[in-house]
Amino acid sequence: MGSVSRMVIFPLYVNVSEGEWLSDMRKKDSTMQVLHKEGMRSETLTWPFLIHCIWLGVMGIDASSWTAEVPSSVSGLQGSCIVIPCSFNYPEPEEKPSKFTGIWFKDTHDTIYHPDSSNIIKDYRGRTELVGDLWQKNCSLRIDPLHHSDKGPFTFRIEMEDHNKYSYKEDTVSIAVSSSSKPPSLSVMEEVKVGVELSASCSVSHSCPSDSPLLTWSHSGTPSVQSQQLTNGQWKVSSSLTFTPSITDHNQSLVCTAAYRGGKTVKRSKTLNVKYAPVDVKVEEVSSVKEGDSVELRCSSDSNPAAHSYRWQNSRGPLPTTGPTITLENVTRLTEALYCTAINTEGQGHSSSLKLNVEYPPEIKVGSACTSDISMVTCLCIVDSEPPATVEWSLPDGPLPNRPSTRVERHGSITMVTLQRALGFSETVHCHASNTQGNATLSFTVSTNDKKLMLYVSIGIAALVVVVILIPMSACLLNKKGRRSRSDQPVTSKQNVDTAKGAFSHPSPSRKEQKDASSEIHTNYYTNDHLYGNMEAEEDGDPYECVGGDDAVYANM
């Protein structure tokens, strides 16, 4: 066998206290040659290497325990904050260090964090904070606000007072800075039922646990928010919304909005599919239909899913059809009202009843007539029509104008028109009714017997008036006769005259007495004239003396 010659190179990765001098030593003396020639072995070891081995044995330092855990990359939103998660480890010394100093570098030489802010480069001064507890081996760094230039790479260095110092140059982290965030994720059931409680969930990831995005909903309800830490420096905030959907929520968007500090917002929406039974069920009304025509009616409704069957009914019961339309033949003004029922998988709904607007020509109803009283004639014309008719009065020689004496009343399809005129204005009057469907006319005759009766009544009233006037005149004449009979008696003294005047002051004689007094007047009229010459004249007239004096009365006797 031929001789074999090998050279083995041992790289050294040791970082010690100030002693990063080992790195230079490694470059100068880092080889050991082992030569094997025909069973002979020779080894050449450098003195520095031997010294280093002795030092490691004395100090008891394990180089593999200098480790740091950081994500290789984290994502952050420009203008928000970012926390770089970091943990580190170091060889445990015999005596616990009295002080730790954590330092962060950018590109291994620019200090972006140091307890002494004067050591921090200007661009990062006031924006960085060590949020981890070094005593707990937590070296997490917060950058707030995050700039677009904060991309890294970044490294951490630990310094322990009176002990070793170490830079974790192999464990670097970079930042992916974005100007906009991803929309939140939104989860909600695809199909929901009206009135049944529903829960929707919305979540978004972020890099700033101290100022997480605010999640809001477009729908009212009861929200609950939770936050959890993810890997690679990310956190997730979630919001759950519980609400009861209504009919108005169908086909509406449920929107979740994430608002970041600085006013940036992102949204995610989903359209709600709410199932509900038919509502707003109605029979679509036709404007009008002529009497005797056919008409097609349609039942409409609002439902999800759409109605799959229908029922039609009137007051007498169900009608023989299950479709959304129904045809009625030969409709009349007496056609009954009807309604429909719409049915789907969620339930059913009923419409209100519909009465067709059937149009027909005027018909003058029974009860239309003319009547008369003492001085007036009243005519009533009752018309049934749809649409309501226009009613006019006329005489044989022409139309009558609508004066205040004409009154019109309408009650549904019934029109009532009343005419009043003086008695004897005409023996015949006509009622004319017309609408878009036709017209009708009816003639009224004022009864002659009624006119004669009115004449007789008028004559009787006149006679009664004459009698009422004659009765006071007769009484007056009788009083005059009584006074003259008393005045014909002889009066011998003034006392007798006064006595006679007193008798006249209470004139209440009976008919017999009046008759006797009258006969006395005729007997003594000429024989007692000489007595009047001796009587004193009365100053005042008799209160019972009739107007016109005795001469006028006796002149007519």
Coordinates of C-alpha atoms in Angstrom, one line a residue:
M1 CA 0.0 0.0 0.0
G2 CA 1.2 3.5 -0.8
S3 CA 1.6 6.1 1.8
V4 CA -1.3 8.5 2.7
S5 CA -1.0 12.1 3.5
R6 CA -3.9 14.1 5.1
M7 CA -4.4 17.6 6.2
V8 CA -7.3 18.5 8.6
I9 CA -8.5 22.1 9.1
F10 CA -10.4 22.9 12.3
P11 CA -12.4 26.2 12.1
L12 CA -12.8 27.9 15.4
Y13 CA -16.0 29.9 16.2
V14 CA -15.4 31.3 19.6
N15 CA -16.4 34.7 20.9
V16 CA -15.1 35.7 24.2
S17 CA -15.1 38.8 26.3
E18 CA -13.3 41.6 24.8
G19 CA -11.5 38.7 23.2
E20 CA -12.7 38.8 19.7
W21 CA -9.0 38.6 19.2
L22 CA -9.6 34.9 18.7
S23 CA -11.0 35.8 15.4
D24 CA -7.6 37.1 14.3
M25 CA -5.8 34.2 15.8
R26 CA -8.1 31.9 13.9
K27 CA -7.0 33.5 10.7
K28 CA -3.3 33.2 11.5
D29 CA -3.0 29.8 13.2
S30 CA -6.0 27.6 12.5
T31 CA -4.4 24.5 11.1
M32 CA -3.0 21.3 12.4
Q33 CA -1.1 19.0 10.1
V34 CA -0.9 15.3 10.7
L35 CA 1.5 13.5 8.5
H36 CA 1.6 9.7 8.1
K37 CA 4.6 8.3 6.3
E38 CA 5.0 4.5 6.2
G39 CA 3.5 4.0 9.7
M40 CA 5.1 7.0 11.1
R41 CA 2.8 9.8 12.4
S42 CA 3.7 13.4 13.0
E43 CA 1.5 16.2 14.3
T44 CA 2.2 19.9 14.3
L45 CA 0.1 22.1 16.6
T46 CA 0.4 25.8 16.9
W47 CA 1.1 27.2 20.3
P48 CA -1.9 29.6 20.3
F49 CA -4.3 26.8 19.7
L50 CA -2.9 24.9 22.6
I51 CA -3.1 28.0 24.8
H52 CA -6.8 28.4 23.8
C53 CA -7.6 24.9 24.7
I54 CA -6.0 25.3 28.1
W55 CA -8.1 28.5 28.6
L56 CA -11.4 26.8 27.8
G57 CA -10.7 24.1 30.2
V58 CA -9.8 26.5 33.0
M59 CA -12.8 28.9 32.4
G60 CA -15.4 26.2 31.8
I61 CA -17.1 28.2 29.0
D62 CA -19.3 26.3 26.5
A63 CA -19.2 28.3 23.2
S64 CA -22.4 26.6 21.9
S65 CA -24.6 28.4 24.6
W66 CA -24.3 31.8 23.0
T67 CA -27.5 31.7 21.1
A68 CA -30.4 34.1 20.1
E69 CA -33.8 33.4 18.7
V70 CA -35.3 35.9 16.3
P71 CA -37.4 35.4 13.2
S72 CA -35.6 35.9 10.0
S73 CA -38.2 38.3 8.8
V74 CA -41.2 40.2 10.3
S75 CA -43.9 42.2 8.5
G76 CA -45.1 45.6 9.6
L77 CA -47.4 48.4 8.4
Q78 CA -45.8 51.7 7.6
G79 CA -46.9 54.3 10.2
S80 CA -47.9 51.6 12.7
C81 CA -45.5 50.0 15.2
I82 CA -43.6 46.7 15.1
V83 CA -42.2 44.5 17.9
I84 CA -39.3 42.2 16.9
P85 CA -39.6 39.2 19.2
C86 CA -36.2 38.2 20.6
S87 CA -34.8 35.8 23.2
F88 CA -31.1 35.0 23.9
N89 CA -28.9 32.7 25.9
Y90 CA -25.4 32.9 27.3
P91 CA -23.1 30.7 29.3
E92 CA -24.0 30.9 33.0
P93 CA -21.1 32.3 34.9
E94 CA -20.3 31.2 38.5
E95 CA -21.5 34.6 39.8
K96 CA -24.6 36.2 38.4
P97 CA -24.0 39.4 36.5
S98 CA -25.0 42.6 38.3
K99 CA -26.1 44.4 35.2
F100 CA -27.2 43.7 31.6
T101 CA -26.9 46.1 28.7
G102 CA -28.8 45.3 25.5
I103 CA -27.9 47.0 22.2
W104 CA -29.4 46.7 18.7
F105 CA -27.5 47.4 15.5
K106 CA -28.5 47.9 12.0
D107 CA -26.1 46.5 9.4
T108 CA -23.8 45.5 12.3
H109 CA -22.5 49.0 12.9
D110 CA -25.4 51.6 13.2
T111 CA -26.7 51.6 16.7
I112 CA -30.6 51.9 16.6
Y113 CA -31.1 51.2 20.3
H114 CA -28.9 51.8 23.4
P115 CA -29.8 52.7 27.0
D116 CA -27.9 55.9 26.4
S117 CA -29.9 57.7 23.6
S118 CA -26.8 59.7 22.6
N119 CA -25.4 56.5 21.1
I120 CA -28.4 56.0 18.8
I121 CA -28.2 57.3 15.3
K122 CA -30.5 60.2 14.6
D123 CA -33.0 58.4 12.3
Y124 CA -34.0 56.0 15.1
R125 CA -33.7 58.3 18.1
G126 CA -37.0 58.3 20.0
R127 CA -38.5 55.5 17.9
T128 CA -36.9 52.4 19.5
E129 CA -37.6 50.8 22.9
L130 CA -36.4 47.6 24.5
V131 CA -39.6 46.0 25.6
G132 CA -38.1 42.7 26.7
D133 CA -36.7 41.9 30.2
L134 CA -33.0 41.1 29.8
W135 CA -33.0 39.4 33.2
Q136 CA -35.6 37.0 31.7
K137 CA -33.4 36.7 28.6
N138 CA -36.0 38.6 26.5
C139 CA -34.5 41.1 24.1
S140 CA -37.6 42.1 22.1
L141 CA -37.4 45.5 20.4
R142 CA -40.2 47.9 19.5
I143 CA -40.0 50.4 16.7
D144 CA -42.7 53.1 16.6
P145 CA -43.6 54.4 14.2
L146 CA -42.3 52.2 11.5
H147 CA -40.7 53.9 8.5
H148 CA -40.4 52.5 5.0
S149 CA -36.6 52.5 5.4
D150 CA -36.7 50.3 8.5
K151 CA -35.8 47.1 6.6
G152 CA -32.7 45.9 8.4
P153 CA -31.0 43.6 8.8
F154 CA -30.8 44.0 12.6
T155 CA -28.7 42.2 15.2
F156 CA -28.6 42.1 19.0
R157 CA -25.6 42.4 21.4
I158 CA -25.6 41.7 25.1
E159 CA -23.1 43.2 27.6
M160 CA -22.8 41.8 31.1
E161 CA -21.0 44.0 33.6
D162 CA -17.8 42.4 34.9
H163 CA -18.5 39.5 32.6
N164 CA -18.5 38.6 28.9
K165 CA -20.0 40.6 26.0
Y166 CA -21.4 39.0 22.8
S167 CA -22.9 40.1 19.5
Y168 CA -25.3 37.6 17.9
K169 CA -24.1 38.4 14.4
E170 CA -25.4 35.2 12.9
D171 CA -28.9 35.8 14.1
T172 CA -30.3 38.7 12.1
V173 CA -33.8 39.8 11.4
S174 CA -35.2 41.9 8.5
I175 CA -38.5 43.8 8.3
A176 CA -40.9 43.7 5.3
V177 CA -42.6 47.2 5.4
S178 CA -45.9 47.5 3.5
S179 CA -47.8 50.6 2.9
S180 CA -51.2 48.8 3.2
S181 CA -52.5 46.0 5.2
K182 CA -54.2 42.9 4.1
P183 CA -58.0 42.8 4.4
P184 CA -59.3 41.0 7.5
S185 CA -60.7 37.5 7.2
L186 CA -64.5 37.3 7.7
S187 CA -66.4 34.1 8.6
V188 CA -70.2 33.8 8.6
M189 CA -72.7 31.1 7.8
E190 CA -73.7 31.1 4.1
E191 CA -77.4 30.6 4.9
V192 CA -79.2 32.0 7.9
K193 CA -82.8 32.1 9.0
V194 CA -84.7 35.1 10.0
G195 CA -85.1 35.3 13.8
V196 CA -82.4 32.8 14.5
E197 CA -79.3 34.1 16.4
L198 CA -76.2 34.3 14.3
S199 CA -72.5 34.7 15.1
A200 CA -69.9 36.1 12.7
S201 CA -66.1 36.3 13.2
C202 CA -63.6 38.8 11.8
S203 CA -59.8 38.7 12.4
V204 CA -56.7 40.5 11.2
S205 CA -52.9 40.0 11.8
H206 CA -50.6 42.8 12.9
S207 CA -47.2 43.5 14.4
C208 CA -48.1 46.0 17.1
P209 CA -49.6 44.3 20.2
S210 CA -49.7 47.6 22.2
D211 CA -51.8 49.3 19.6
S212 CA -53.7 46.7 17.8
P213 CA -56.2 47.5 15.0
L214 CA -59.8 48.4 16.0
L215 CA -62.3 46.0 14.5
T216 CA -65.9 47.4 13.8
W217 CA -69.0 45.9 12.2
S218 CA -71.6 47.4 9.9
H219 CA -74.4 45.6 11.8
S220 CA -75.6 46.2 15.3
G221 CA -75.2 43.4 17.8
T222 CA -73.0 42.1 20.7
P223 CA -69.3 42.1 19.8
S224 CA -66.4 40.4 21.7
V225 CA -62.7 40.9 21.0
Q226 CA -59.8 38.6 21.6
S227 CA -56.0 38.8 20.9
Q228 CA -53.4 36.2 20.5
Q229 CA -49.7 36.0 19.6
L230 CA -48.6 34.2 16.5
T231 CA -45.1 33.3 15.2
N232 CA -42.6 35.5 13.5
G233 CA -43.6 38.6 15.4
Q234 CA -47.2 38.6 14.4
W235 CA -50.3 39.0 16.6
K236 CA -53.9 38.3 15.7
V237 CA -56.9 40.3 16.9
S238 CA -60.4 38.8 16.5
S239 CA -63.9 40.1 16.9
S240 CA -67.1 38.0 17.1
L241 CA -70.5 39.6 16.5
T242 CA -73.7 38.0 17.7
F243 CA -77.0 39.3 16.3
T244 CA -80.4 38.2 15.1
P245 CA -80.9 38.7 11.4
S246 CA -84.2 40.2 10.1
I247 CA -85.8 40.3 6.6
T248 CA -84.2 43.6 5.8
D249 CA -80.7 41.9 6.2
H250 CA -81.3 39.7 3.2
N251 CA -78.9 40.5 0.4
Q252 CA -77.2 43.1 2.6
S253 CA -73.5 43.2 3.1
L254 CA -72.0 42.4 6.5
V255 CA -68.8 44.5 6.7
C256 CA -65.9 44.2 9.1
T257 CA -63.5 47.1 9.1
A258 CA -60.0 47.1 10.6
A259 CA -58.8 50.6 11.5
Y260 CA -55.0 51.1 12.1
R261 CA -53.4 54.0 13.9
G262 CA -52.9 56.9 11.5
G263 CA -56.3 56.5 9.9
K264 CA -55.6 53.5 7.5
T265 CA -58.5 51.1 7.2
V266 CA -59.1 47.8 5.4
K267 CA -62.5 46.1 5.0
R268 CA -63.9 42.7 4.2
S269 CA -67.6 42.0 3.5
K270 CA -70.0 39.2 2.8
T271 CA -73.5 39.2 1.5
L272 CA -76.1 37.7 3.9
N273 CA -78.5 35.1 2.6
V274 CA -81.4 35.2 5.0
K275 CA -84.2 32.7 4.6
Y276 CA -87.8 33.8 5.5
A277 CA -91.4 32.9 4.9
P278 CA -93.5 35.0 2.4
V279 CA -94.3 38.5 3.5
D280 CA -96.0 41.4 1.8
V281 CA -98.3 39.0 0.0
K282 CA -100.9 40.8 -2.1
V283 CA -103.2 40.4 -5.1
E284 CA -101.9 42.8 -7.7
E285 CA -104.9 45.1 -8.4
V286 CA -106.1 45.9 -11.8
S287 CA -107.3 49.5 -12.3
S288 CA -110.8 48.6 -13.5
V289 CA -112.7 46.0 -15.4
K290 CA -116.0 46.3 -17.3
E291 CA -118.9 44.3 -16.1
G292 CA -119.1 41.1 -18.2
D293 CA -115.4 41.0 -19.0
S294 CA -112.7 38.5 -17.9
V295 CA -109.8 39.5 -15.7
E296 CA -106.5 37.8 -14.7
L297 CA -105.2 38.4 -11.2
R298 CA -101.6 37.7 -9.9
C299 CA -100.5 36.9 -6.4
S300 CA -97.1 38.5 -5.5
S301 CA -94.9 38.1 -2.4
D302 CA -91.5 38.8 -0.9
S303 CA -89.8 35.6 0.3
N304 CA -86.5 33.7 0.3
P305 CA -86.6 31.2 -1.3
A306 CA -89.4 32.2 -3.7
A307 CA -92.8 30.8 -3.2
H308 CA -93.4 27.4 -4.8
S309 CA -97.2 27.2 -4.5
Y310 CA -100.2 29.4 -4.0
R311 CA -103.8 29.1 -2.7
W312 CA -106.7 31.3 -3.9
Q313 CA -109.9 31.7 -1.8
N314 CA -113.1 33.8 -1.5
S315 CA -115.8 33.9 1.2
R316 CA -117.3 30.7 -0.1
G317 CA -114.0 28.7 0.1
P318 CA -110.9 27.7 -1.9
L319 CA -110.8 28.3 -5.7
P320 CA -109.5 25.5 -8.0
T321 CA -106.0 26.8 -8.8
T322 CA -102.5 26.6 -7.2
G323 CA -100.5 28.9 -9.5
P324 CA -99.6 32.5 -9.0
T325 CA -102.4 33.7 -11.3
I326 CA -106.1 33.2 -11.5
T327 CA -108.6 34.1 -14.3
L328 CA -112.2 35.3 -13.4
E329 CA -114.8 35.0 -16.2
N330 CA -117.8 37.3 -16.7
V331 CA -117.2 39.5 -13.7
T332 CA -120.1 41.6 -12.3
R333 CA -120.6 44.2 -9.7
L334 CA -121.6 41.3 -7.3
T335 CA -118.3 39.4 -7.8
E336 CA -116.9 38.6 -4.4
A337 CA -113.6 39.8 -2.9
L338 CA -110.8 37.2 -2.8
Y339 CA -107.3 36.7 -1.4
C340 CA -104.3 34.5 -2.0
T341 CA -101.8 32.5 0.1
A342 CA -98.1 32.2 -0.9
I343 CA -96.1 29.2 0.4
N344 CA -92.3 28.4 0.5
T345 CA -90.0 26.1 2.5
E346 CA -90.0 28.5 5.4
G347 CA -93.7 29.0 5.8
Q348 CA -96.6 30.9 4.3
G349 CA -98.2 34.3 4.1
H350 CA -101.7 35.7 3.3
S351 CA -102.8 38.7 1.4
S352 CA -105.6 41.0 2.3
S353 CA -108.9 40.6 0.4
L354 CA -109.3 42.4 -2.9
K355 CA -112.7 43.6 -4.2
L356 CA -112.6 44.2 -8.0
N357 CA -113.4 47.6 -9.3
V358 CA -116.1 46.6 -11.8
E359 CA -117.5 49.4 -13.9
Y360 CA -121.1 49.5 -15.1
P361 CA -123.6 52.0 -16.5
P362 CA -126.0 54.1 -14.3
E363 CA -129.1 52.5 -12.9
I364 CA -131.8 54.7 -11.3
K365 CA -133.0 52.8 -8.2
V366 CA -136.4 52.3 -6.7
G367 CA -137.2 55.0 -4.2
S368 CA -136.6 57.8 -6.7
A369 CA -139.8 60.0 -6.7
C370 CA -141.2 63.5 -6.3
T371 CA -143.3 64.7 -3.3
S372 CA -144.9 68.0 -2.5
D373 CA -145.9 69.9 0.6
I374 CA -147.7 73.2 1.2
S375 CA -145.5 75.3 -1.1
M376 CA -142.6 73.1 -2.4
V377 CA -142.0 70.1 -4.6
T378 CA -139.1 67.8 -3.7
C379 CA -137.7 65.3 -6.2
L380 CA -135.1 62.6 -5.2
C381 CA -133.1 60.7 -7.9
I382 CA -131.1 57.7 -6.6
V383 CA -128.4 56.4 -9.0
D384 CA -126.2 53.3 -8.7
S385 CA -123.2 53.3 -11.0
E386 CA -119.4 52.8 -11.2
P387 CA -117.7 55.2 -11.7
P388 CA -120.1 57.6 -9.9
A389 CA -122.5 59.1 -12.4
T390 CA -123.2 62.8 -13.2
V391 CA -126.8 63.5 -12.5
E392 CA -128.8 66.4 -14.0
W393 CA -132.4 67.6 -13.9
S394 CA -134.5 68.9 -16.8
L395 CA -138.0 70.0 -17.7
P396 CA -139.8 69.2 -20.9
D397 CA -138.7 72.5 -22.4
G398 CA -135.0 72.3 -21.4
P399 CA -132.4 71.6 -18.6
L400 CA -132.6 73.0 -15.1
P401 CA -129.4 74.8 -13.9
N402 CA -127.8 73.4 -10.7
R403 CA -128.9 76.0 -8.2
P404 CA -128.4 75.9 -4.4
S405 CA -131.8 74.1 -4.2
T406 CA -130.1 71.0 -5.7
R407 CA -128.2 68.8 -3.2
V408 CA -125.8 65.9 -4.1
E409 CA -124.7 63.1 -1.8
R410 CA -122.4 60.1 -2.6
H411 CA -122.2 56.9 -0.7
G412 CA -119.8 54.5 -2.5
S413 CA -121.4 53.7 -5.9
I414 CA -124.7 55.4 -4.9
T415 CA -125.4 59.0 -5.9
M416 CA -128.4 60.8 -4.4
V417 CA -129.5 64.1 -6.0
T418 CA -132.3 66.2 -4.5
L419 CA -134.2 68.9 -6.3
Q420 CA -136.5 71.5 -4.7
R421 CA -138.8 73.9 -6.5
A422 CA -141.9 76.0 -5.8
L423 CA -145.2 74.3 -6.1
G424 CA -146.6 74.3 -9.6
F425 CA -143.3 75.0 -11.4
S426 CA -144.0 72.0 -13.7
E427 CA -146.0 68.8 -13.9
T428 CA -143.1 66.7 -15.3
V429 CA -139.4 66.6 -14.4
H430 CA -136.6 64.3 -15.8
C431 CA -133.5 62.8 -14.0
H432 CA -130.5 62.2 -16.3
A433 CA -127.5 60.0 -15.1
S434 CA -124.4 59.3 -17.1
N435 CA -120.9 57.9 -16.7
T436 CA -118.2 56.4 -19.0
Q437 CA -120.1 53.1 -19.3
G438 CA -123.5 54.6 -20.3
N439 CA -126.5 56.6 -19.2
A440 CA -130.1 56.4 -17.8
T441 CA -133.1 58.7 -17.6
L442 CA -136.2 58.6 -15.5
S443 CA -139.2 61.0 -15.7
F444 CA -141.2 62.1 -12.6
T445 CA -144.8 63.4 -12.7
V446 CA -146.1 65.8 -10.0
S447 CA -149.7 64.4 -9.1
T448 CA -152.7 66.7 -10.1
N449 CA -154.6 65.5 -7.0
D450 CA -151.9 66.8 -4.9
K451 CA -152.3 70.2 -6.5
K452 CA -156.1 70.3 -5.9
L453 CA -155.5 69.2 -2.3
M454 CA -153.1 72.1 -1.9
L455 CA -155.7 74.5 -3.4
Y456 CA -158.3 73.3 -0.9
V457 CA -155.9 73.7 2.0
S458 CA -155.1 77.2 0.8
I459 CA -158.8 78.2 0.7
G460 CA -159.4 76.8 4.2
I461 CA -156.5 78.8 5.5
A462 CA -157.8 82.0 3.9
A463 CA -161.3 81.4 5.5
L464 CA -159.8 80.8 8.8
V465 CA -158.0 84.2 8.6
V466 CA -161.3 86.0 7.8
V467 CA -163.1 84.4 10.8
V468 CA -160.3 85.4 13.1
I469 CA -160.7 89.0 11.9
L470 CA -164.6 89.1 12.1
I471 CA -164.8 87.8 15.7
P472 CA -163.2 90.9 17.3
M473 CA -165.4 93.2 15.2
S474 CA -168.6 91.5 16.3
A475 CA -167.6 91.8 20.0
C476 CA -167.0 95.5 19.5
L477 CA -170.4 96.1 18.0
L478 CA -172.1 94.3 20.9
N479 CA -170.3 96.5 23.4
K480 CA -171.6 99.6 21.6
K481 CA -175.1 98.5 21.7
G482 CA -174.9 97.8 25.4
R483 CA -173.7 101.3 26.2
R484 CA -176.4 103.0 24.1
S485 CA -179.2 101.1 25.9
R486 CA -177.8 102.3 29.3
S487 CA -177.4 105.8 28.1
D488 CA -181.2 106.0 27.2
Q489 CA -182.3 105.6 30.8
P490 CA -183.5 108.8 32.7
V491 CA -180.8 110.4 34.9
T492 CA -182.1 112.8 37.6
S493 CA -178.9 113.9 39.1
K494 CA -175.2 113.9 38.7
Q495 CA -175.0 111.0 41.1
N496 CA -177.1 109.0 38.8
V497 CA -174.9 109.9 35.9
D498 CA -171.9 108.8 37.8
T499 CA -173.7 105.6 38.7
A500 CA -174.4 105.0 35.0
K501 CA -170.8 105.6 34.1
G502 CA -169.7 103.1 36.7
A503 CA -172.0 100.6 35.1
F504 CA -170.3 101.1 31.8
S505 CA -166.9 100.7 33.4
H506 CA -167.6 97.0 33.9
P507 CA -169.3 95.8 30.7
S508 CA -169.9 92.1 31.1
P509 CA -173.6 91.7 30.2
S510 CA -175.1 88.5 29.0
R511 CA -176.6 88.1 25.6
K512 CA -180.1 88.4 27.1
E513 CA -179.2 91.6 28.8
Q514 CA -177.7 92.9 25.6
K515 CA -181.0 92.1 23.8
D516 CA -183.1 93.9 26.4
A517 CA -180.9 96.9 26.3
S518 CA -181.2 97.0 22.6
S519 CA -185.0 97.1 22.8
E520 CA -184.7 99.8 25.3
I521 CA -182.6 101.9 23.0
H522 CA -185.3 101.8 20.3
T523 CA -188.0 102.6 22.9
N524 CA -186.4 105.6 24.6
Y525 CA -184.4 107.0 21.7
Y526 CA -186.8 110.0 21.1
T527 CA -188.4 110.3 24.5
N528 CA -185.3 110.9 26.5
D529 CA -183.6 113.5 24.5
H530 CA -184.3 116.2 27.0
L531 CA -182.3 114.2 29.6
Y532 CA -179.1 114.5 27.6
G533 CA -179.3 118.3 27.7
N534 CA -179.0 118.3 31.4
M535 CA -175.9 115.9 31.5
E536 CA -172.3 117.1 31.8
A537 CA -170.0 116.2 28.9
E538 CA -167.4 113.6 29.6
E539 CA -163.9 114.8 29.2
D540 CA -162.4 111.5 28.2
G541 CA -163.6 108.9 25.7
D542 CA -164.8 105.5 26.9
P543 CA -162.1 103.0 26.8
Y544 CA -164.5 100.4 25.3
E545 CA -165.6 102.6 22.5
C546 CA -165.0 101.0 19.1
V547 CA -163.0 102.8 16.5
G548 CA -165.1 104.9 14.0
G549 CA -167.8 106.1 16.5
D550 CA -171.4 105.2 16.7
D551 CA -172.4 107.0 13.5
A552 CA -170.2 104.7 11.5
V553 CA -171.6 101.6 13.2
Y554 CA -175.2 102.5 12.9
A555 CA -174.8 103.7 9.4
N556 CA -174.0 100.0 8.5
M557 CA -176.8 98.5 10.5

